[in-house]
Tab-separated table of C-alpha atoms in Angstrom:
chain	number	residue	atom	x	y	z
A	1	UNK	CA	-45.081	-159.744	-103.023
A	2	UNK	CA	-45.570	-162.543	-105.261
A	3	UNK	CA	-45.499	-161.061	-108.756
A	4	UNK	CA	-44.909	-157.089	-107.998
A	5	UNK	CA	-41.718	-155.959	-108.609
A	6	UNK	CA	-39.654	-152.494	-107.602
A	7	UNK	CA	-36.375	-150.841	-108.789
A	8	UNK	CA	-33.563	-149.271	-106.969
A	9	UNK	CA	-33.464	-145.980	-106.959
A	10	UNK	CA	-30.514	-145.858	-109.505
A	11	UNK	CA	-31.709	-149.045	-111.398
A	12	UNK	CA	-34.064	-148.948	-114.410
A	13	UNK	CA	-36.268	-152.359	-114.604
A	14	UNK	CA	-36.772	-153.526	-117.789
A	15	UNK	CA	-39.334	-155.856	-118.445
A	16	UNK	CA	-39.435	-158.298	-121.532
A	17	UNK	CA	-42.119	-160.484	-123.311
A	18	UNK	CA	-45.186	-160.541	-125.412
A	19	UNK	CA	-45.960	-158.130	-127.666
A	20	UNK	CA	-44.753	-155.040	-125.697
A	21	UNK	CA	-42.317	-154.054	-128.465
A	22	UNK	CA	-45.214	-153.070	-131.041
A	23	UNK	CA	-47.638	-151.388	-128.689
A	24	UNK	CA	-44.556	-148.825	-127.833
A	25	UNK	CA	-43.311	-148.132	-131.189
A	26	UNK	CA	-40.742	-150.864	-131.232
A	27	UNK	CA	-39.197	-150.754	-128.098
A	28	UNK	CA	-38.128	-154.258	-127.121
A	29	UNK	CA	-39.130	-154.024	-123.642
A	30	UNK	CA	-40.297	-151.897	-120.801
A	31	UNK	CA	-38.936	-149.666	-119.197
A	32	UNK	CA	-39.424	-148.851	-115.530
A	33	UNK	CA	-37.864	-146.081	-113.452
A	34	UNK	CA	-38.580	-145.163	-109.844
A	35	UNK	CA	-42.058	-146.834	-108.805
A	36	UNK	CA	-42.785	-150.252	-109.388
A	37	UNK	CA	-45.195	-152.980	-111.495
A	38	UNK	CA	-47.136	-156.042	-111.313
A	39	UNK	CA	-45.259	-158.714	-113.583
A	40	UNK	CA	-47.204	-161.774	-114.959
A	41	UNK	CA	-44.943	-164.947	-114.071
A	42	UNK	CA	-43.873	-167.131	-116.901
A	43	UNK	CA	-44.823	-164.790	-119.383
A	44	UNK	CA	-42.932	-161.898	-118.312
A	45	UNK	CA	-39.197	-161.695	-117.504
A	46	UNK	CA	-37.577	-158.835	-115.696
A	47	UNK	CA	-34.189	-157.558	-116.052
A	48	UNK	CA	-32.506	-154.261	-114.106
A	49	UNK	CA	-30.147	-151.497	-115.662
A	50	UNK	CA	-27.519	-150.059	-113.216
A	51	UNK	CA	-28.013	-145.823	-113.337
A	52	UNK	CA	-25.166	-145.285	-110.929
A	53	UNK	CA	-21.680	-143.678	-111.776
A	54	UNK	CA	-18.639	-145.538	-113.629
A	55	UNK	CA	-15.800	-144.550	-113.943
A	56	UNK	CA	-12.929	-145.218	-116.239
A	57	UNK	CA	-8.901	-144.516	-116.749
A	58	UNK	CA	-7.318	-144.491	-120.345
A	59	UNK	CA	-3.295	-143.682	-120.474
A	60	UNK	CA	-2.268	-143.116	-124.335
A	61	UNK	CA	0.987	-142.124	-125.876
A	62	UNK	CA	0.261	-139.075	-128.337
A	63	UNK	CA	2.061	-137.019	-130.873
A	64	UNK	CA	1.463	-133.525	-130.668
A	65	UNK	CA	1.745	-131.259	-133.710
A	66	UNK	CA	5.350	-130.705	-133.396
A	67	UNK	CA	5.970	-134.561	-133.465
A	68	UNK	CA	6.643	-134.559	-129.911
A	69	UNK	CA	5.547	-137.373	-127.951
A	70	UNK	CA	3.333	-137.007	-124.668
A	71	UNK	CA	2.424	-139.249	-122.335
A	72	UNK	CA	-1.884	-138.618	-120.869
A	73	UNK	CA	-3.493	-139.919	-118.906
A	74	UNK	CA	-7.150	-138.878	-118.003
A	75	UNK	CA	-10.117	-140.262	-115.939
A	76	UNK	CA	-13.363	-140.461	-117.628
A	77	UNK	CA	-17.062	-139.853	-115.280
A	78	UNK	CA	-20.331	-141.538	-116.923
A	79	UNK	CA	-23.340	-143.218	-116.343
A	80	UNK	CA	-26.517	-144.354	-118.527
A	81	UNK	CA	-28.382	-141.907	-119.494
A	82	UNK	CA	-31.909	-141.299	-117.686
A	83	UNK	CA	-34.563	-140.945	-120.767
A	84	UNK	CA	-35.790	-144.188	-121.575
A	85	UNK	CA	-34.285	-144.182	-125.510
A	86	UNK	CA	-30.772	-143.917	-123.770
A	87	UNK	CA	-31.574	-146.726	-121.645
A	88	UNK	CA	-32.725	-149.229	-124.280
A	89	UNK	CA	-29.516	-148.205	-126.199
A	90	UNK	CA	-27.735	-148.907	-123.060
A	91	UNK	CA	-29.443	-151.976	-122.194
A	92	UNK	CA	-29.257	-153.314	-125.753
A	93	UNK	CA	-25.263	-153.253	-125.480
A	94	UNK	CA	-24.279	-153.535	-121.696
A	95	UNK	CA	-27.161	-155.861	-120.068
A	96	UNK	CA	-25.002	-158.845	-120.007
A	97	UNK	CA	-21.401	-157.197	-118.459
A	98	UNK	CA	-22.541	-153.752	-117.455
A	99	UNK	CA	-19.486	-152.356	-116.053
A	100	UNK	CA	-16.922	-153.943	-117.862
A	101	UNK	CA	-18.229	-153.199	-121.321
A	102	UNK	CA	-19.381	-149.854	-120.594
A	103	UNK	CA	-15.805	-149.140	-118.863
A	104	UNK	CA	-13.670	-150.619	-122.024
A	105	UNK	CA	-15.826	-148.952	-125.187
A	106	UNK	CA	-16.070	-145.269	-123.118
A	107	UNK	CA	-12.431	-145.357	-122.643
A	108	UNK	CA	-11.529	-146.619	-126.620
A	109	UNK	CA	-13.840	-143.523	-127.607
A	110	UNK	CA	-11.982	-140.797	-125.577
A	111	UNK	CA	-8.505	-142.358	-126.013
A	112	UNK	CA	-9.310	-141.810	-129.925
A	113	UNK	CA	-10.551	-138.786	-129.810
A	114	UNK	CA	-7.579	-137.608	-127.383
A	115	UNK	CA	-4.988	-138.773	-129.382
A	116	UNK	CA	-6.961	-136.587	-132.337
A	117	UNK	CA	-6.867	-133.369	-130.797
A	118	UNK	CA	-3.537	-133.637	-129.482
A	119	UNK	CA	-2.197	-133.867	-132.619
A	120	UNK	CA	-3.450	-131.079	-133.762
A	121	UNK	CA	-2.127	-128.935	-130.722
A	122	UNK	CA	1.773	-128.053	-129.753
A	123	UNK	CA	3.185	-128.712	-126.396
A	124	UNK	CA	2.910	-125.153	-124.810
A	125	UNK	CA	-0.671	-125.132	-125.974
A	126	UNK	CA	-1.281	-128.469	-124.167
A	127	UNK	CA	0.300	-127.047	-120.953
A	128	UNK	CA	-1.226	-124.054	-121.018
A	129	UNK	CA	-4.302	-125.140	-122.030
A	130	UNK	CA	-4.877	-128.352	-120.612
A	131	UNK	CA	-8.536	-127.644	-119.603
A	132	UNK	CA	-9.121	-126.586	-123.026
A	133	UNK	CA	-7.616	-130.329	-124.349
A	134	UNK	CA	-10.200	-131.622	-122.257
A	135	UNK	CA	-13.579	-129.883	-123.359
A	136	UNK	CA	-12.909	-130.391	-126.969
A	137	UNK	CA	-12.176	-134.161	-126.044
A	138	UNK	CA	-14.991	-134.158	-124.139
A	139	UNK	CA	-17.283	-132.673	-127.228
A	140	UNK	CA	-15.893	-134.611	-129.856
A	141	UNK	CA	-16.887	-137.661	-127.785
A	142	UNK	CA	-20.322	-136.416	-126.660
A	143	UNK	CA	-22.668	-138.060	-130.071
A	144	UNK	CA	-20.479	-141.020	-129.715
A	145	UNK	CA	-21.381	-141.641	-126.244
A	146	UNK	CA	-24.674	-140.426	-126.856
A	147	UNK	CA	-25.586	-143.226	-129.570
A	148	UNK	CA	-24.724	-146.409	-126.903
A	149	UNK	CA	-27.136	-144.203	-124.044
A	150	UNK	CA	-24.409	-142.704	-121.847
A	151	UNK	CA	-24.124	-139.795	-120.138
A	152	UNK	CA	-20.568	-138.104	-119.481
A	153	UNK	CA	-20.390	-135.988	-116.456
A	154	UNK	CA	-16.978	-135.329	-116.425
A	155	UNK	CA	-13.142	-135.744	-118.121
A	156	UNK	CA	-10.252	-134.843	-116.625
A	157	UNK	CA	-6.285	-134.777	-117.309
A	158	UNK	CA	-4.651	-135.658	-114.852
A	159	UNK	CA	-0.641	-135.830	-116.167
A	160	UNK	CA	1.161	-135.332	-119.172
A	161	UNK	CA	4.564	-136.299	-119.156
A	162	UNK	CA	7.382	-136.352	-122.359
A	163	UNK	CA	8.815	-139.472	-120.831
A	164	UNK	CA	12.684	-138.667	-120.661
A	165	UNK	CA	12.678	-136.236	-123.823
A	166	UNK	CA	13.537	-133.199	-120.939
A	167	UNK	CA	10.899	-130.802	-123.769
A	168	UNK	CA	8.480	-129.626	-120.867
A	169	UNK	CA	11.348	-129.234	-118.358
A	170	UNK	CA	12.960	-127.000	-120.769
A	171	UNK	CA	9.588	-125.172	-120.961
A	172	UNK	CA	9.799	-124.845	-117.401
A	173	UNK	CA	13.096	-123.832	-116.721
A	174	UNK	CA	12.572	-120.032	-117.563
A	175	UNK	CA	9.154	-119.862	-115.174
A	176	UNK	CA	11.637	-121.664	-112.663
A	177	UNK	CA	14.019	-119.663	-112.910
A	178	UNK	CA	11.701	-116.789	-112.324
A	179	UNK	CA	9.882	-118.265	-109.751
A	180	UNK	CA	13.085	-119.346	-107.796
A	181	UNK	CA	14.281	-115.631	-108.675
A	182	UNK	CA	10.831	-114.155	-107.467
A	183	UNK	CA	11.557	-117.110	-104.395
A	184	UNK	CA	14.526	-115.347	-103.734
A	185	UNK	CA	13.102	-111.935	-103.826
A	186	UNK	CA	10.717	-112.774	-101.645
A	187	UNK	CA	12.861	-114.713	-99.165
A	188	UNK	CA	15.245	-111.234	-99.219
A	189	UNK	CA	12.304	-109.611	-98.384
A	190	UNK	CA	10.961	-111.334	-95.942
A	191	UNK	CA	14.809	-111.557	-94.546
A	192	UNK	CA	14.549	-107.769	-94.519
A	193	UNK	CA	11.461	-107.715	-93.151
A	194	UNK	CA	12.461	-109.819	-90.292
A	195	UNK	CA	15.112	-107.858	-89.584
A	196	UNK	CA	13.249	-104.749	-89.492
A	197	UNK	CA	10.413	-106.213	-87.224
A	198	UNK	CA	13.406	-107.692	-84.857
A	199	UNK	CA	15.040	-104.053	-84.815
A	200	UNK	CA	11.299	-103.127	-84.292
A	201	UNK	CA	10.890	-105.800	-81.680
A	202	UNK	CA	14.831	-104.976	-79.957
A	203	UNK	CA	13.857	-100.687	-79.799
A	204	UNK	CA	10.924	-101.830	-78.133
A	205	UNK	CA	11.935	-103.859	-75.855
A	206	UNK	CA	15.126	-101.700	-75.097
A	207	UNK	CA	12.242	-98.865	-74.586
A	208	UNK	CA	10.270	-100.823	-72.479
A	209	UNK	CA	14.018	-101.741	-70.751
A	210	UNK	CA	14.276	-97.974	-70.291
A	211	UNK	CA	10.768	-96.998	-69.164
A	212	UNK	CA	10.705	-99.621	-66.406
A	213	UNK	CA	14.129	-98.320	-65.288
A	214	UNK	CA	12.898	-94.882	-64.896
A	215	UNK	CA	9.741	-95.750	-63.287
A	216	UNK	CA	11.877	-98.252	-61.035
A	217	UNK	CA	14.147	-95.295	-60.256
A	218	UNK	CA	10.993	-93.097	-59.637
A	219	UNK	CA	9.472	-95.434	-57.056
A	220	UNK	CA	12.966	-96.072	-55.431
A	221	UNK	CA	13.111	-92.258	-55.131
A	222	UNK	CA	9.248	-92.177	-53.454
A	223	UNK	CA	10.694	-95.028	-50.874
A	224	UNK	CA	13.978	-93.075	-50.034
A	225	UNK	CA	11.539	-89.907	-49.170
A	226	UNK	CA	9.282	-91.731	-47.528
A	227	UNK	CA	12.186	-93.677	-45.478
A	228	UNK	CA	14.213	-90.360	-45.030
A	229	UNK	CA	10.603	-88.336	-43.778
A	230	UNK	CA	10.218	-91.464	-41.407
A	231	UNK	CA	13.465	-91.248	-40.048
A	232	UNK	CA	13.401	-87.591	-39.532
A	233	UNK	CA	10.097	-87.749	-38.084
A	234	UNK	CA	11.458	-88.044	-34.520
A	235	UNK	CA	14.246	-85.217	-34.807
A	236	UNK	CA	12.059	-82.886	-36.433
A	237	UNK	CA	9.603	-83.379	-33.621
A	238	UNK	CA	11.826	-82.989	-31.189
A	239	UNK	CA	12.733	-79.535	-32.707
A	240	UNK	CA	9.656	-78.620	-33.024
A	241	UNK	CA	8.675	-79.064	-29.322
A	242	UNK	CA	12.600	-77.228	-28.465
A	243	UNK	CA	10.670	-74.506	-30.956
A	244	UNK	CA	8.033	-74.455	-28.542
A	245	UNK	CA	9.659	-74.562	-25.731
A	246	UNK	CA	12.193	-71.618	-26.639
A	247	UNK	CA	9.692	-69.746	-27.574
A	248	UNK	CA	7.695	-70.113	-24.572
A	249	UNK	CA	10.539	-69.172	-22.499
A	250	UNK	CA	11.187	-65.919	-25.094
A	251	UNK	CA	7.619	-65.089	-24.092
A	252	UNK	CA	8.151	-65.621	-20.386
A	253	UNK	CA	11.425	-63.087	-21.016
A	254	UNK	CA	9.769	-60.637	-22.739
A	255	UNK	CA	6.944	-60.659	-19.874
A	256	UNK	CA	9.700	-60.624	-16.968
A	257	UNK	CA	11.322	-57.625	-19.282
A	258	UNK	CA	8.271	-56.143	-19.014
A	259	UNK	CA	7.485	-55.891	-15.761
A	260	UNK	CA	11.214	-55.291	-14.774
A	261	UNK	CA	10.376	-52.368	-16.523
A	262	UNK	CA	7.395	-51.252	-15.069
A	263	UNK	CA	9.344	-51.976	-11.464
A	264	UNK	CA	11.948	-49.396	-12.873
A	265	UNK	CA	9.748	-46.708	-13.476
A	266	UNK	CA	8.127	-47.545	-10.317
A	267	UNK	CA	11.370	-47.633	-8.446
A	268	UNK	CA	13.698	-44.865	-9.620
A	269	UNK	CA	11.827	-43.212	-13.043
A	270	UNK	CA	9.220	-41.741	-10.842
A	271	UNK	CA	11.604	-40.506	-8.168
A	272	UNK	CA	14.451	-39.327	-10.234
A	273	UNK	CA	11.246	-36.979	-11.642
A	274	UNK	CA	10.163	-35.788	-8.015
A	275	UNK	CA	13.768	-34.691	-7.480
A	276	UNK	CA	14.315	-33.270	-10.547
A	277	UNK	CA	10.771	-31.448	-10.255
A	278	UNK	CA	12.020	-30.692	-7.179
A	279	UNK	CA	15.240	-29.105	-8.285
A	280	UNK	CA	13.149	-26.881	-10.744
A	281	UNK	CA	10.640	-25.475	-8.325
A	282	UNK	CA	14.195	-24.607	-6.439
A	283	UNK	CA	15.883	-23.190	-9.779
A	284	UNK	CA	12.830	-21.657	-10.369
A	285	UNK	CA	12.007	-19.770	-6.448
A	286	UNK	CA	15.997	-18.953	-7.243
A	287	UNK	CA	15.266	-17.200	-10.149
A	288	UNK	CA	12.183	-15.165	-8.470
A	289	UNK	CA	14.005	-14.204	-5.609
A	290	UNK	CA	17.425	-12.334	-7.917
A	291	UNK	CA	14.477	-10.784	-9.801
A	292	UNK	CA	12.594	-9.490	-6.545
A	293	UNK	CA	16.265	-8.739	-5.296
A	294	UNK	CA	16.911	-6.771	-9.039
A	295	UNK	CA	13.592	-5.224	-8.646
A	296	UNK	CA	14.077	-3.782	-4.740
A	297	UNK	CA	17.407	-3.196	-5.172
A	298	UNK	CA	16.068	-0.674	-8.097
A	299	UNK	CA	13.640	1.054	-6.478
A	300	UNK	CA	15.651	1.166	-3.025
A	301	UNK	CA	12.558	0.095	-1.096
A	302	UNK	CA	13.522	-2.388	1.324
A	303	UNK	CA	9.486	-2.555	2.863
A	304	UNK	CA	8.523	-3.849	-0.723
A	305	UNK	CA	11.147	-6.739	-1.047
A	306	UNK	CA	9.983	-8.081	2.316
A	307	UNK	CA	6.768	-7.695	1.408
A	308	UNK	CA	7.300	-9.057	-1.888
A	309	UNK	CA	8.941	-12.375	-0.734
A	310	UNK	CA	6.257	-12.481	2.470
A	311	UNK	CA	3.665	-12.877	-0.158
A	312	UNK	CA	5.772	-15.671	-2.696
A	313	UNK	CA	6.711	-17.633	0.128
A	314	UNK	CA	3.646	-19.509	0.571
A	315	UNK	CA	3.968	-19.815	-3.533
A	316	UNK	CA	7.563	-21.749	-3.051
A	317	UNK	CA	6.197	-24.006	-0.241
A	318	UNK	CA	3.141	-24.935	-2.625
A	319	UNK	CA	5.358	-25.385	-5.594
A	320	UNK	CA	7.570	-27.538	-3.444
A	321	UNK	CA	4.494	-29.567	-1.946
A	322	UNK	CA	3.348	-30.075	-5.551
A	323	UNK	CA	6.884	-31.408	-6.685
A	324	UNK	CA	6.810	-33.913	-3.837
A	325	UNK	CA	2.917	-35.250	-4.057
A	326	UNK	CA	4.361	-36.316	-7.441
A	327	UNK	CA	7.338	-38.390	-5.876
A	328	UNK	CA	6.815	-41.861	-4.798
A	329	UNK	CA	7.172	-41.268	-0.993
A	330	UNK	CA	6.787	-44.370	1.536
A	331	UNK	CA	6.091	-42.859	5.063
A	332	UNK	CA	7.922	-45.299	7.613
A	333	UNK	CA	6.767	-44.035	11.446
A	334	UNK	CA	2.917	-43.069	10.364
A	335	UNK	CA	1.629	-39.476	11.186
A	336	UNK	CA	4.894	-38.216	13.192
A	337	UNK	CA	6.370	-39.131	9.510
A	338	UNK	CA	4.064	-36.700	8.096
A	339	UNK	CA	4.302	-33.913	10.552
A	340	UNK	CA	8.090	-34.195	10.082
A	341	UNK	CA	7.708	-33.827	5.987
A	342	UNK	CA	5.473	-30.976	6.716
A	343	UNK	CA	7.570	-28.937	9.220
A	344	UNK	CA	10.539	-29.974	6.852
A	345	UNK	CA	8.668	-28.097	3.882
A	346	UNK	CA	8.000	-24.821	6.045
A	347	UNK	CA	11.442	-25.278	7.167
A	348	UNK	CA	12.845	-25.305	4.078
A	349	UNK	CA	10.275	-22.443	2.802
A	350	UNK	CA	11.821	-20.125	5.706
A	351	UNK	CA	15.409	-20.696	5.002
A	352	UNK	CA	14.623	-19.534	1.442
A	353	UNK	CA	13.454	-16.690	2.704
A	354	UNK	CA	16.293	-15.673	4.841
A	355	UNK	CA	18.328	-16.682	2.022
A	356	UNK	CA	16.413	-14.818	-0.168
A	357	UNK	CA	16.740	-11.795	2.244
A	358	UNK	CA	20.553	-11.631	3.160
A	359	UNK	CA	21.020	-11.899	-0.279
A	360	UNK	CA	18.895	-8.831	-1.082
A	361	UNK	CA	20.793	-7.068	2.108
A	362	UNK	CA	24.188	-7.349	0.648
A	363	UNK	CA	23.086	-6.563	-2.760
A	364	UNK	CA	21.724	-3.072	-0.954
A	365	UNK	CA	24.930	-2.904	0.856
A	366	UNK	CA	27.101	-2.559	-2.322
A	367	UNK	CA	27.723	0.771	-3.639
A	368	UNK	CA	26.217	1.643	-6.630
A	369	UNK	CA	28.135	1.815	-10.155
């Protein structure tokens, strides 16, 4: 707009012309910062003020307090200064060649001041203290730069160098020789350590080496078993069933054995005890009759023995049919068979008794003792 004017954000706009300089207490101009104004044309003239960041380089050759020379070099951060009194300082000195001017006096001011305080400093105290070179620089510069309306935001050092004098490499060569001895510890160190770890790393693997052996050797073992069970699956089957069947035919034996037996007692147990039954009940009517014999014989009464056997004959044929109901008989022809056992007993009970008798007679017939 025709007339209106507006600053950058980092520009000041100063405005010149009639009789501003009285009304503000002698101020030359105005002084605008961040909003804008309506500027009478032809009887106002405007003019802007950079507020941005310069920068600036200075190199100097100093002599420190041990006549030593140093080569510094240091970059210098600054701008104009934001209150209005630093501007029209600024303004007054820089309008016509901001950067250039502002760039060559800033760097004449440190690069005095620098070449001050280094003189009054030694060479280790410069190394050692380098940031401490630069505040006091940076202080003893501070009203200078104040008075022309700058603002200093920073100063650094950025080398120092004795040129080919070998002073700070000699100040160096013990802290080099340390370091490359602490360089040297350290690579020993880490040497050892990487031999340790690969020991570390060589057990461990040779562990691992010997745990997957075993377990390889375990499972080989599980698949022999199971192979050796598989193959003797069949045989030991097959045994088992021979088991069986031997012991089936043990049974069977024992059964046959069994009944063998019971056709034995059946067969000739039973009748070897009829006749032996038999053979007592004889022994036994034998024994009677000497005694009946012994008896008559005594007593010389020849009616009595007769009697005596009349009366134990039935006795002998019971005795005798007793021994035989006990034999296993078999009756071939029926009851003729039967009659025939039956006359057979009272056969056999009367020949006893003539036995008996004749036997008593020629015991009577003897002479007495």
């Amino acid at each position: 707009m025709l007339g209106y004017h507006v600053p950058d954000p980092d520009e000041a706009m100063l405005v010149s012309g009639g009789r501003h300089g009285v009304k503000d207490g002698g101020a030359p101009f105005k002084v605008i910062i961040g909003h804008g104004t309506w500027v009478m044309p032809f009887f106002r003239k405007v003019r802007y003020l950079s507020l941005a960041m310069f920068e600036a380089e200075i190199g100097e050759r100093c002599v420190t307090k041990q006549a030593i020379q140093l080569d510094v070099r240091a970059v210098i951060a600054f701008k104009v200064a934001n209150d209005t009194q630093s501007i029209v300082n600024a303004a007054q000195r820089f309008l016509s060649e901001q950067e250039r001017e502002m760039s060559v006096l800033t760097g004449r001011i440190f690069s005095g001041h620098l070449r001050s305080i280094v003189g009054s400093m030694t060479v280790e105290e410069i190394i050692r203290e380098r940031q401490k070179l630069a505040d006091e620089v940076l202080v003893a510069s501070k009203v200078e730069m104040s008075n022309i309306g700058l603002w200093v935001d920073s100063f650094q050092i950025q080398h120092i160098d004795d040129g080919n004098l070998g002073y700070i490499a000699a100040l160096a060569a013990p802290h080099n020789a340390a370091v490359q001895r602490d360089a040297q510890i350290a690579q020993a160190a880490a040497a050892q350590l990487a031999a340790q770890a690969e020991q570390e790393s060589q057990r461990k693997q040779a562990e691992y080496q010997r745990e997957t052996a075993i377990l390889r050797a375990q499972y080989q073992r599980d698949i022999d078993k199971a192979n050796a069970e598989a193959a003797q699956a069949g045989p030991l089957a097959q045994a088992n069933a021979l088991q069986e069947v031997l012991t089936a035919q043990a049974e069977q034996a024992r059964k046959q054995a069994e009944l063998r037996e019971q056709q034995l007692q059946a067969e000739v147990v039973k009748p070897a005890l009829a006749e032996a039954e038999r053979v007592r009940i004889l022994a036994e009517a034998e024994a009677d009759r000497t005694r009946i014999q012994a008896e008559a014989a005594a007593s010389n009464n020849r009616i009595a023995l007769d009697q005596l056997l009349i009366e134990q004959l039935p006795e002998i044929v019971k005795q005798a049919s007793v021994g035989l109901s006990k034999a296993n008989l078999t009756v071939l022809n029926g009851p003729d068979g039967v009659s025939e056992i039956v006359n057979g007993m009272v056969g056999q009970g009367l020949t006893v008794f003539n036995s008996l008798q004749k036997a008593l007679s020629s015991n009577n017939d003897q002479p007495a003792d």
